[in-house]
Amino acid sequence: MIREIKESDLKGLFELYTQLHGNPLPEETAELSALCSKILNDENHHIIVAEEDGKIVSSCVCVIVPNLTHGQRPYALIENVVTDEAFRCRGLATACLDFAREISRKENCYKIMLMTGSKQESTLKFYERAGYNRSDKTAFIQWL
């Protein structure tokens, strides 16, 4: 099942995120709880998950950004695309990205941007099959 996250899914999402760049499980703190509440209550922040047998097995984040150009149409950013290693190559990440595209269309976005740190050709081809291209823009990152 592909859907937006519920508060009760957060533990499963954090467990999945340990497979994304070696993220550790965060400690349950008041600050983490406040951050989760802020994100879950933000109408422009969408955490999309694939659930199988009660387990969160794939996810992506779609953030809608209000915009003053392109006829004041917003754009969307995709981040944190991850699928549990045991559930890969089953179309779950593609389904999450498709769900994000539908949210972006409903919000009248004029584009969706996605960046990946992966240099693996298989990952880059995956994003191309999902409808993204790597030729229209050049991305630059400044780490803080």
Short mmCIF file of N, CA, C and O in Angstrom, two decimals:
data_model
loop_
_atom_site.label_atom_id
_atom_site.label_comp_id
_atom_site.label_asym_id
_atom_site.label_seq_id
_atom_site.Cartn_x
_atom_site.Cartn_y
_atom_site.Cartn_z
N MET A 1 0.84 -1.17 0.00
CA MET A 1 0.00 0.00 0.00
C MET A 1 0.89 1.24 0.00
O MET A 1 1.79 1.37 0.81
N ILE A 2 0.63 2.16 -0.92
CA ILE A 2 1.36 3.42 -1.02
C ILE A 2 0.46 4.51 -0.45
O ILE A 2 -0.70 4.63 -0.84
N ARG A 3 1.01 5.30 0.46
CA ARG A 3 0.21 6.32 1.14
C ARG A 3 1.13 7.32 1.83
O ARG A 3 2.34 7.13 1.86
N GLU A 4 0.51 8.34 2.39
CA GLU A 4 1.28 9.27 3.21
C GLU A 4 1.42 8.69 4.61
O GLU A 4 0.59 7.91 5.08
N ILE A 5 2.50 9.10 5.25
CA ILE A 5 2.85 8.56 6.56
C ILE A 5 1.85 8.99 7.63
O ILE A 5 1.22 10.05 7.52
N LYS A 6 1.73 8.16 8.65
CA LYS A 6 0.98 8.49 9.86
C LYS A 6 1.98 8.55 11.01
O LYS A 6 3.07 7.96 10.92
N GLU A 7 1.61 9.21 12.06
CA GLU A 7 2.51 9.33 13.22
C GLU A 7 2.95 7.95 13.73
O GLU A 7 4.10 7.76 14.11
N SER A 8 2.06 6.99 13.67
CA SER A 8 2.39 5.64 14.15
C SER A 8 3.43 4.93 13.28
O SER A 8 3.97 3.90 13.68
N ASP A 9 3.73 5.48 12.10
CA ASP A 9 4.72 4.89 11.18
C ASP A 9 6.13 5.38 11.43
O ASP A 9 7.07 4.87 10.82
N LEU A 10 6.31 6.38 12.27
CA LEU A 10 7.61 7.04 12.38
C LEU A 10 8.72 6.09 12.81
O LEU A 10 9.82 6.14 12.27
N LYS A 11 8.46 5.19 13.76
CA LYS A 11 9.49 4.25 14.20
C LYS A 11 9.95 3.39 13.02
O LYS A 11 11.15 3.21 12.79
N GLY A 12 9.01 2.91 12.23
CA GLY A 12 9.34 2.11 11.06
C GLY A 12 10.10 2.91 10.02
O GLY A 12 11.02 2.40 9.36
N LEU A 13 9.75 4.19 9.87
CA LEU A 13 10.46 5.04 8.92
C LEU A 13 11.90 5.25 9.38
O LEU A 13 12.83 5.14 8.58
N PHE A 14 12.08 5.51 10.66
CA PHE A 14 13.44 5.70 11.17
C PHE A 14 14.27 4.42 11.01
O PHE A 14 15.46 4.49 10.71
N GLU A 15 13.65 3.27 11.18
CA GLU A 15 14.36 2.01 10.95
C GLU A 15 14.76 1.88 9.49
O GLU A 15 15.88 1.46 9.17
N LEU A 16 13.87 2.24 8.57
CA LEU A 16 14.19 2.21 7.15
C LEU A 16 15.32 3.19 6.84
O LEU A 16 16.22 2.88 6.07
N TYR A 17 15.30 4.36 7.45
CA TYR A 17 16.32 5.37 7.20
C TYR A 17 17.72 4.92 7.62
O TYR A 17 18.70 5.52 7.17
N THR A 18 17.83 3.88 8.44
CA THR A 18 19.18 3.39 8.77
C THR A 18 19.86 2.82 7.53
O THR A 18 21.08 2.69 7.52
N GLN A 19 19.09 2.50 6.51
CA GLN A 19 19.65 1.99 5.25
C GLN A 19 19.96 3.12 4.26
O GLN A 19 20.43 2.87 3.15
N LEU A 20 19.72 4.34 4.66
CA LEU A 20 19.97 5.51 3.82
C LEU A 20 21.19 6.25 4.37
O LEU A 20 21.13 6.89 5.42
N HIS A 21 22.30 6.08 3.71
CA HIS A 21 23.56 6.75 4.09
C HIS A 21 24.02 6.39 5.51
O HIS A 21 24.66 7.20 6.17
N GLY A 22 23.64 5.22 6.00
CA GLY A 22 24.09 4.78 7.31
C GLY A 22 23.56 5.62 8.46
O GLY A 22 24.22 5.77 9.49
N ASN A 23 22.37 6.18 8.30
CA ASN A 23 21.78 6.97 9.38
C ASN A 23 21.57 6.11 10.61
O ASN A 23 21.00 5.01 10.51
N PRO A 24 21.95 6.60 11.78
CA PRO A 24 21.66 5.85 13.01
C PRO A 24 20.20 6.07 13.41
O PRO A 24 19.57 7.05 12.98
N LEU A 25 19.67 5.17 14.21
CA LEU A 25 18.33 5.39 14.77
C LEU A 25 18.43 6.59 15.71
O LEU A 25 19.31 6.62 16.57
N PRO A 26 17.56 7.58 15.54
CA PRO A 26 17.63 8.73 16.44
C PRO A 26 17.10 8.39 17.83
O PRO A 26 16.24 7.52 17.99
N GLU A 27 17.64 9.08 18.79
CA GLU A 27 17.17 8.92 20.17
C GLU A 27 15.83 9.63 20.31
O GLU A 27 15.62 10.72 19.76
N GLU A 28 14.90 8.99 21.01
CA GLU A 28 13.59 9.60 21.22
C GLU A 28 13.73 10.73 22.23
O GLU A 28 13.97 10.50 23.41
N THR A 29 13.60 11.96 21.73
CA THR A 29 13.73 13.14 22.57
C THR A 29 12.54 14.07 22.32
O THR A 29 11.81 13.91 21.33
N ALA A 30 12.40 15.07 23.18
CA ALA A 30 11.36 16.07 22.98
C ALA A 30 11.60 16.84 21.69
O ALA A 30 10.65 17.18 20.98
N GLU A 31 12.88 17.07 21.36
CA GLU A 31 13.20 17.79 20.14
C GLU A 31 12.80 16.99 18.90
O GLU A 31 12.25 17.53 17.95
N LEU A 32 13.07 15.68 18.93
CA LEU A 32 12.67 14.83 17.81
C LEU A 32 11.15 14.80 17.68
O LEU A 32 10.61 14.91 16.57
N SER A 33 10.47 14.68 18.79
CA SER A 33 9.01 14.67 18.77
C SER A 33 8.45 15.97 18.19
O SER A 33 7.52 15.96 17.38
N ALA A 34 9.05 17.09 18.58
CA ALA A 34 8.60 18.39 18.07
C ALA A 34 8.86 18.50 16.57
O ALA A 34 8.02 19.01 15.82
N LEU A 35 10.02 18.02 16.12
CA LEU A 35 10.33 18.05 14.70
C LEU A 35 9.35 17.19 13.91
O LEU A 35 8.85 17.61 12.86
N CYS A 36 9.08 15.99 14.40
CA CYS A 36 8.12 15.11 13.72
C CYS A 36 6.76 15.76 13.62
O CYS A 36 6.12 15.72 12.56
N SER A 37 6.31 16.38 14.70
CA SER A 37 5.01 17.06 14.69
C SER A 37 4.99 18.20 13.67
O SER A 37 4.02 18.38 12.93
N LYS A 38 6.09 18.96 13.63
CA LYS A 38 6.19 20.08 12.68
C LYS A 38 6.08 19.57 11.25
O LYS A 38 5.34 20.13 10.43
N ILE A 39 6.79 18.50 10.94
CA ILE A 39 6.76 17.95 9.58
C ILE A 39 5.38 17.37 9.26
O ILE A 39 4.82 17.63 8.19
N LEU A 40 4.83 16.58 10.17
CA LEU A 40 3.53 15.95 9.91
C LEU A 40 2.40 16.97 9.76
O LEU A 40 1.41 16.69 9.08
N ASN A 41 2.55 18.14 10.37
CA ASN A 41 1.51 19.16 10.30
C ASN A 41 1.75 20.18 9.19
O ASN A 41 0.95 21.09 9.01
N ASP A 42 2.84 20.03 8.44
CA ASP A 42 3.15 20.94 7.35
C ASP A 42 2.46 20.45 6.08
O ASP A 42 2.79 19.39 5.56
N GLU A 43 1.50 21.21 5.59
CA GLU A 43 0.73 20.78 4.42
C GLU A 43 1.57 20.67 3.16
O GLU A 43 1.15 20.04 2.18
N ASN A 44 2.76 21.26 3.14
CA ASN A 44 3.63 21.18 1.97
C ASN A 44 4.69 20.08 2.07
O ASN A 44 5.48 19.91 1.16
N HIS A 45 4.72 19.38 3.17
CA HIS A 45 5.74 18.34 3.41
C HIS A 45 5.03 16.98 3.40
O HIS A 45 4.21 16.71 4.27
N HIS A 46 5.37 16.15 2.44
CA HIS A 46 4.70 14.86 2.28
C HIS A 46 5.72 13.74 2.39
O HIS A 46 6.65 13.66 1.59
N ILE A 47 5.55 12.89 3.38
CA ILE A 47 6.38 11.69 3.48
C ILE A 47 5.53 10.54 2.97
O ILE A 47 4.49 10.21 3.54
N ILE A 48 5.98 9.97 1.88
CA ILE A 48 5.24 8.91 1.21
C ILE A 48 5.90 7.58 1.56
O ILE A 48 7.13 7.47 1.54
N VAL A 49 5.08 6.59 1.88
CA VAL A 49 5.62 5.30 2.28
C VAL A 49 4.92 4.17 1.52
O VAL A 49 3.78 4.29 1.11
N ALA A 50 5.67 3.09 1.38
CA ALA A 50 5.11 1.81 0.91
C ALA A 50 5.10 0.91 2.13
O ALA A 50 6.13 0.75 2.80
N GLU A 51 3.96 0.33 2.39
CA GLU A 51 3.80 -0.55 3.55
C GLU A 51 3.46 -1.95 3.05
O GLU A 51 2.61 -2.12 2.19
N GLU A 52 4.14 -2.93 3.61
CA GLU A 52 3.82 -4.33 3.33
C GLU A 52 3.77 -5.08 4.65
O GLU A 52 4.73 -5.04 5.43
N ASP A 53 2.66 -5.74 4.90
CA ASP A 53 2.46 -6.51 6.12
C ASP A 53 2.79 -5.70 7.37
O ASP A 53 3.44 -6.18 8.30
N GLY A 54 2.36 -4.45 7.37
CA GLY A 54 2.55 -3.59 8.53
C GLY A 54 3.93 -3.00 8.67
O GLY A 54 4.21 -2.30 9.65
N LYS A 55 4.81 -3.23 7.70
CA LYS A 55 6.18 -2.73 7.77
C LYS A 55 6.39 -1.65 6.71
O LYS A 55 5.98 -1.82 5.56
N ILE A 56 7.06 -0.55 7.08
CA ILE A 56 7.43 0.49 6.13
C ILE A 56 8.66 0.00 5.38
O ILE A 56 9.72 -0.21 5.98
N VAL A 57 8.52 -0.21 4.06
CA VAL A 57 9.60 -0.84 3.28
C VAL A 57 10.17 0.07 2.19
O VAL A 57 11.22 -0.26 1.62
N SER A 58 9.52 1.19 1.92
CA SER A 58 10.04 2.13 0.93
C SER A 58 9.45 3.50 1.25
O SER A 58 8.36 3.59 1.83
N SER A 59 10.19 4.54 0.85
CA SER A 59 9.71 5.88 1.16
C SER A 59 10.39 6.92 0.29
O SER A 59 11.49 6.69 -0.24
N CYS A 60 9.75 8.05 0.16
CA CYS A 60 10.37 9.26 -0.37
C CYS A 60 9.67 10.45 0.25
O CYS A 60 8.56 10.33 0.79
N VAL A 61 10.34 11.58 0.20
CA VAL A 61 9.78 12.82 0.71
C VAL A 61 9.54 13.74 -0.48
O VAL A 61 10.40 13.86 -1.36
N CYS A 62 8.39 14.38 -0.48
CA CYS A 62 8.03 15.36 -1.50
C CYS A 62 7.66 16.66 -0.80
O CYS A 62 6.72 16.68 0.00
N VAL A 63 8.42 17.72 -1.08
CA VAL A 63 8.15 19.02 -0.48
C VAL A 63 7.70 19.96 -1.58
O VAL A 63 8.36 20.10 -2.62
N ILE A 64 6.57 20.60 -1.37
CA ILE A 64 6.03 21.57 -2.31
C ILE A 64 6.53 22.96 -1.90
O ILE A 64 6.34 23.37 -0.74
N VAL A 65 7.15 23.66 -2.83
CA VAL A 65 7.75 24.96 -2.53
C VAL A 65 6.98 26.06 -3.27
O VAL A 65 6.96 26.08 -4.50
N PRO A 66 6.34 26.97 -2.51
CA PRO A 66 5.69 28.10 -3.16
C PRO A 66 6.72 28.90 -3.96
O PRO A 66 7.90 28.93 -3.62
N ASN A 67 6.26 29.56 -5.02
CA ASN A 67 7.20 30.15 -5.97
C ASN A 67 6.63 31.42 -6.57
O ASN A 67 5.42 31.51 -6.81
N LEU A 68 7.48 32.39 -6.83
CA LEU A 68 7.04 33.66 -7.41
C LEU A 68 7.28 33.76 -8.91
O LEU A 68 6.90 34.76 -9.53
N THR A 69 7.89 32.73 -9.53
CA THR A 69 8.10 32.73 -10.97
C THR A 69 7.22 31.67 -11.60
O THR A 69 6.42 31.01 -10.92
N HIS A 70 7.35 31.49 -12.91
CA HIS A 70 6.57 30.48 -13.64
C HIS A 70 5.07 30.59 -13.34
O HIS A 70 4.40 29.60 -13.02
N GLY A 71 4.56 31.82 -13.44
CA GLY A 71 3.14 32.04 -13.19
C GLY A 71 2.74 31.78 -11.76
O GLY A 71 1.60 31.45 -11.48
N GLN A 72 3.68 31.93 -10.85
CA GLN A 72 3.49 31.71 -9.41
C GLN A 72 3.08 30.26 -9.09
O GLN A 72 2.44 29.99 -8.09
N ARG A 73 3.50 29.37 -9.98
CA ARG A 73 3.25 27.94 -9.74
C ARG A 73 4.36 27.38 -8.86
O ARG A 73 5.54 27.69 -9.07
N PRO A 74 4.03 26.55 -7.91
CA PRO A 74 5.05 25.95 -7.04
C PRO A 74 5.86 24.90 -7.79
O PRO A 74 5.52 24.51 -8.91
N TYR A 75 6.92 24.45 -7.15
CA TYR A 75 7.68 23.30 -7.64
C TYR A 75 7.84 22.32 -6.50
O TYR A 75 7.57 22.64 -5.34
N ALA A 76 8.23 21.12 -6.84
CA ALA A 76 8.37 20.06 -5.83
C ALA A 76 9.81 19.59 -5.78
O ALA A 76 10.50 19.55 -6.80
N LEU A 77 10.24 19.22 -4.59
CA LEU A 77 11.55 18.62 -4.36
C LEU A 77 11.35 17.22 -3.82
O LEU A 77 10.52 17.00 -2.92
N ILE A 78 12.10 16.28 -4.35
CA ILE A 78 12.07 14.90 -3.88
C ILE A 78 13.37 14.62 -3.15
O ILE A 78 14.45 14.95 -3.65
N GLU A 79 13.28 14.01 -1.99
CA GLU A 79 14.46 13.66 -1.19
C GLU A 79 14.23 12.32 -0.52
O GLU A 79 13.10 11.81 -0.47
N ASN A 80 15.29 11.78 0.04
CA ASN A 80 15.25 10.60 0.91
C ASN A 80 14.51 9.42 0.28
O ASN A 80 13.65 8.80 0.91
N VAL A 81 14.86 9.10 -0.96
CA VAL A 81 14.28 7.94 -1.64
C VAL A 81 15.04 6.71 -1.14
O VAL A 81 16.26 6.63 -1.27
N VAL A 82 14.30 5.77 -0.57
CA VAL A 82 14.95 4.57 -0.02
C VAL A 82 13.97 3.41 -0.01
O VAL A 82 12.78 3.59 0.22
N THR A 83 14.50 2.23 -0.28
CA THR A 83 13.73 0.99 -0.17
C THR A 83 14.56 -0.01 0.62
O THR A 83 15.77 -0.12 0.42
N ASP A 84 13.90 -0.70 1.52
CA ASP A 84 14.55 -1.74 2.32
C ASP A 84 15.24 -2.72 1.37
O ASP A 84 14.66 -3.13 0.36
N GLU A 85 16.47 -3.09 1.70
CA GLU A 85 17.25 -3.98 0.83
C GLU A 85 16.50 -5.26 0.47
O GLU A 85 16.62 -5.77 -0.63
N ALA A 86 15.72 -5.79 1.40
CA ALA A 86 15.00 -7.04 1.16
C ALA A 86 13.79 -6.87 0.25
O ALA A 86 13.19 -7.86 -0.18
N PHE A 87 13.43 -5.62 -0.08
CA PHE A 87 12.22 -5.36 -0.87
C PHE A 87 12.52 -4.63 -2.18
O PHE A 87 11.61 -4.18 -2.86
N ARG A 88 13.78 -4.53 -2.55
CA ARG A 88 14.16 -3.80 -3.76
C ARG A 88 13.79 -4.57 -5.03
O ARG A 88 13.57 -5.77 -5.00
N CYS A 89 13.73 -3.82 -6.12
CA CYS A 89 13.42 -4.36 -7.47
C CYS A 89 12.00 -4.91 -7.55
O CYS A 89 11.73 -5.84 -8.32
N ARG A 90 11.09 -4.33 -6.78
CA ARG A 90 9.68 -4.74 -6.81
C ARG A 90 8.77 -3.59 -7.20
O ARG A 90 7.55 -3.71 -7.11
N GLY A 91 9.34 -2.45 -7.57
CA GLY A 91 8.54 -1.31 -8.01
C GLY A 91 8.03 -0.42 -6.90
O GLY A 91 7.24 0.49 -7.15
N LEU A 92 8.48 -0.64 -5.68
CA LEU A 92 7.95 0.14 -4.55
C LEU A 92 8.42 1.59 -4.57
O LEU A 92 7.63 2.50 -4.34
N ALA A 93 9.70 1.82 -4.83
CA ALA A 93 10.19 3.20 -4.90
C ALA A 93 9.55 3.93 -6.07
O ALA A 93 9.19 5.10 -5.95
N THR A 94 9.38 3.24 -7.19
CA THR A 94 8.70 3.84 -8.34
C THR A 94 7.28 4.24 -7.96
O THR A 94 6.82 5.33 -8.31
N ALA A 95 6.59 3.38 -7.23
CA ALA A 95 5.23 3.69 -6.80
C ALA A 95 5.21 4.90 -5.86
O ALA A 95 4.31 5.75 -5.95
N CYS A 96 6.20 5.00 -4.98
CA CYS A 96 6.29 6.17 -4.09
C CYS A 96 6.53 7.44 -4.91
O CYS A 96 5.91 8.48 -4.66
N LEU A 97 7.43 7.36 -5.89
CA LEU A 97 7.69 8.52 -6.75
C LEU A 97 6.47 8.89 -7.58
O LEU A 97 6.19 10.08 -7.80
N ASP A 98 5.72 7.90 -8.04
CA ASP A 98 4.48 8.16 -8.78
C ASP A 98 3.47 8.88 -7.89
O ASP A 98 2.78 9.81 -8.34
N PHE A 99 3.38 8.47 -6.64
CA PHE A 99 2.47 9.11 -5.68
C PHE A 99 2.90 10.57 -5.48
O PHE A 99 2.05 11.47 -5.44
N ALA A 100 4.21 10.80 -5.37
CA ALA A 100 4.73 12.16 -5.22
C ALA A 100 4.38 13.00 -6.46
O ALA A 100 4.04 14.18 -6.34
N ARG A 101 4.47 12.39 -7.64
CA ARG A 101 4.13 13.11 -8.87
C ARG A 101 2.65 13.52 -8.85
O ARG A 101 2.30 14.63 -9.25
N GLU A 102 1.79 12.64 -8.38
CA GLU A 102 0.36 12.98 -8.32
C GLU A 102 0.10 14.12 -7.34
O GLU A 102 -0.71 15.00 -7.62
N ILE A 103 0.78 14.10 -6.20
CA ILE A 103 0.66 15.23 -5.26
C ILE A 103 1.11 16.51 -5.94
O ILE A 103 0.44 17.55 -5.85
N SER A 104 2.23 16.45 -6.64
CA SER A 104 2.78 17.62 -7.33
C SER A 104 1.81 18.14 -8.39
O SER A 104 1.66 19.36 -8.56
N ARG A 105 1.18 17.24 -9.11
CA ARG A 105 0.19 17.66 -10.11
C ARG A 105 -1.02 18.33 -9.45
O ARG A 105 -1.49 19.36 -9.91
N LYS A 106 -1.50 17.73 -8.37
CA LYS A 106 -2.65 18.31 -7.66
C LYS A 106 -2.32 19.70 -7.13
O LYS A 106 -3.20 20.56 -7.05
N GLU A 107 -1.07 19.92 -6.76
CA GLU A 107 -0.64 21.22 -6.23
C GLU A 107 -0.24 22.19 -7.34
O GLU A 107 0.22 23.29 -7.06
N ASN A 108 -0.43 21.77 -8.60
CA ASN A 108 -0.16 22.60 -9.78
C ASN A 108 1.33 22.96 -9.92
O ASN A 108 1.68 24.03 -10.41
N CYS A 109 2.20 22.07 -9.49
CA CYS A 109 3.64 22.31 -9.65
C CYS A 109 4.01 22.31 -11.12
O CYS A 109 3.43 21.57 -11.92
N TYR A 110 4.99 23.12 -11.47
CA TYR A 110 5.45 23.13 -12.85
C TYR A 110 6.63 22.19 -13.07
O TYR A 110 6.95 21.86 -14.22
N LYS A 111 7.29 21.73 -12.00
CA LYS A 111 8.38 20.77 -12.13
C LYS A 111 8.60 20.05 -10.81
O LYS A 111 8.16 20.51 -9.75
N ILE A 112 9.28 18.94 -10.91
CA ILE A 112 9.75 18.18 -9.74
C ILE A 112 11.26 18.05 -9.90
O ILE A 112 11.73 17.66 -10.98
N MET A 113 11.97 18.37 -8.85
CA MET A 113 13.43 18.21 -8.87
C MET A 113 13.83 17.10 -7.92
O MET A 113 13.28 16.98 -6.82
N LEU A 114 14.79 16.33 -8.34
CA LEU A 114 15.31 15.23 -7.55
C LEU A 114 16.82 15.20 -7.75
O LEU A 114 17.29 15.31 -8.88
N MET A 115 17.55 15.10 -6.67
CA MET A 115 19.00 14.94 -6.76
C MET A 115 19.37 13.64 -6.06
O MET A 115 18.70 13.22 -5.12
N THR A 116 20.42 13.02 -6.55
CA THR A 116 20.94 11.83 -5.90
C THR A 116 22.44 11.97 -5.77
O THR A 116 23.10 12.56 -6.63
N GLY A 117 22.96 11.43 -4.71
CA GLY A 117 24.40 11.38 -4.53
C GLY A 117 25.00 10.14 -5.16
O GLY A 117 26.21 9.98 -5.22
N SER A 118 24.15 9.25 -5.63
CA SER A 118 24.62 8.00 -6.20
C SER A 118 25.28 8.24 -7.55
O SER A 118 24.82 9.03 -8.36
N LYS A 119 26.35 7.53 -7.76
CA LYS A 119 27.03 7.54 -9.06
C LYS A 119 26.80 6.21 -9.79
O LYS A 119 27.27 6.02 -10.91
N GLN A 120 26.07 5.30 -9.15
CA GLN A 120 25.82 3.99 -9.75
C GLN A 120 24.89 4.16 -10.94
O GLN A 120 23.80 4.73 -10.83
N GLU A 121 25.31 3.63 -12.07
CA GLU A 121 24.52 3.76 -13.29
C GLU A 121 23.13 3.14 -13.12
O GLU A 121 22.14 3.66 -13.64
N SER A 122 23.04 2.06 -12.37
CA SER A 122 21.73 1.42 -12.17
C SER A 122 20.77 2.36 -11.43
O SER A 122 19.58 2.41 -11.75
N THR A 123 21.26 3.12 -10.48
CA THR A 123 20.43 4.08 -9.75
C THR A 123 20.02 5.21 -10.67
O THR A 123 18.85 5.62 -10.69
N LEU A 124 20.96 5.71 -11.45
CA LEU A 124 20.65 6.81 -12.38
C LEU A 124 19.63 6.37 -13.43
O LEU A 124 18.70 7.11 -13.76
N LYS A 125 19.77 5.17 -13.93
CA LYS A 125 18.79 4.62 -14.89
C LYS A 125 17.42 4.45 -14.24
O LYS A 125 16.39 4.67 -14.88
N PHE A 126 17.41 4.04 -12.97
CA PHE A 126 16.14 3.91 -12.24
C PHE A 126 15.40 5.25 -12.25
O PHE A 126 14.20 5.31 -12.55
N TYR A 127 16.10 6.33 -11.93
CA TYR A 127 15.45 7.65 -11.92
C TYR A 127 15.01 8.07 -13.31
O TYR A 127 13.94 8.67 -13.47
N GLU A 128 15.78 7.72 -14.32
CA GLU A 128 15.36 8.03 -15.68
C GLU A 128 14.10 7.26 -16.05
O GLU A 128 13.17 7.82 -16.65
N ARG A 129 14.04 5.98 -15.69
CA ARG A 129 12.82 5.20 -15.96
C ARG A 129 11.61 5.77 -15.22
O ARG A 129 10.48 5.63 -15.67
N ALA A 130 11.87 6.43 -14.08
CA ALA A 130 10.78 7.03 -13.30
C ALA A 130 10.36 8.39 -13.87
O ALA A 130 9.46 9.03 -13.33
N GLY A 131 11.03 8.83 -14.94
CA GLY A 131 10.60 10.05 -15.61
C GLY A 131 11.50 11.26 -15.40
O GLY A 131 11.20 12.35 -15.89
N TYR A 132 12.59 11.11 -14.71
CA TYR A 132 13.51 12.21 -14.45
C TYR A 132 14.63 12.19 -15.49
O TYR A 132 14.96 11.14 -16.02
N ASN A 133 15.20 13.36 -15.76
CA ASN A 133 16.33 13.39 -16.68
C ASN A 133 17.51 14.06 -15.99
O ASN A 133 17.35 14.82 -15.04
N ARG A 134 18.68 13.78 -16.50
CA ARG A 134 19.89 14.35 -15.91
C ARG A 134 20.56 15.36 -16.83
O ARG A 134 21.72 15.70 -16.63
N SER A 135 19.83 15.85 -17.81
CA SER A 135 20.45 16.76 -18.77
C SER A 135 19.93 18.20 -18.70
O SER A 135 20.58 19.10 -19.21
N ASP A 136 18.79 18.46 -18.09
CA ASP A 136 18.20 19.80 -18.12
C ASP A 136 18.84 20.79 -17.16
O ASP A 136 18.88 21.98 -17.44
N LYS A 137 19.31 20.33 -16.02
CA LYS A 137 19.84 21.22 -14.99
C LYS A 137 21.17 20.68 -14.49
O LYS A 137 21.46 19.51 -14.63
N THR A 138 21.93 21.56 -13.88
CA THR A 138 23.15 21.17 -13.19
C THR A 138 22.96 21.48 -11.71
O THR A 138 22.55 22.59 -11.36
N ALA A 139 23.20 20.51 -10.86
CA ALA A 139 23.01 20.70 -9.43
C ALA A 139 24.33 21.04 -8.77
O ALA A 139 25.38 20.49 -9.13
N PHE A 140 24.28 21.92 -7.81
CA PHE A 140 25.42 22.26 -6.97
C PHE A 140 24.98 22.13 -5.52
O PHE A 140 23.85 22.49 -5.18
N ILE A 141 25.84 21.65 -4.71
CA ILE A 141 25.54 21.47 -3.30
C ILE A 141 26.57 22.24 -2.48
O ILE A 141 27.76 22.19 -2.77
N GLN A 142 26.11 22.93 -1.47
CA GLN A 142 27.01 23.54 -0.49
C GLN A 142 26.63 22.98 0.87
O GLN A 142 25.54 23.26 1.38
N TRP A 143 27.46 22.13 1.40
CA TRP A 143 27.17 21.48 2.69
C TRP A 143 27.41 22.48 3.82
O TRP A 143 28.41 23.20 3.81
N LEU A 144 26.55 22.51 4.76
CA LEU A 144 26.67 23.39 5.91
C LEU A 144 26.92 22.62 7.19
O LEU A 144 26.53 21.52 7.35
#
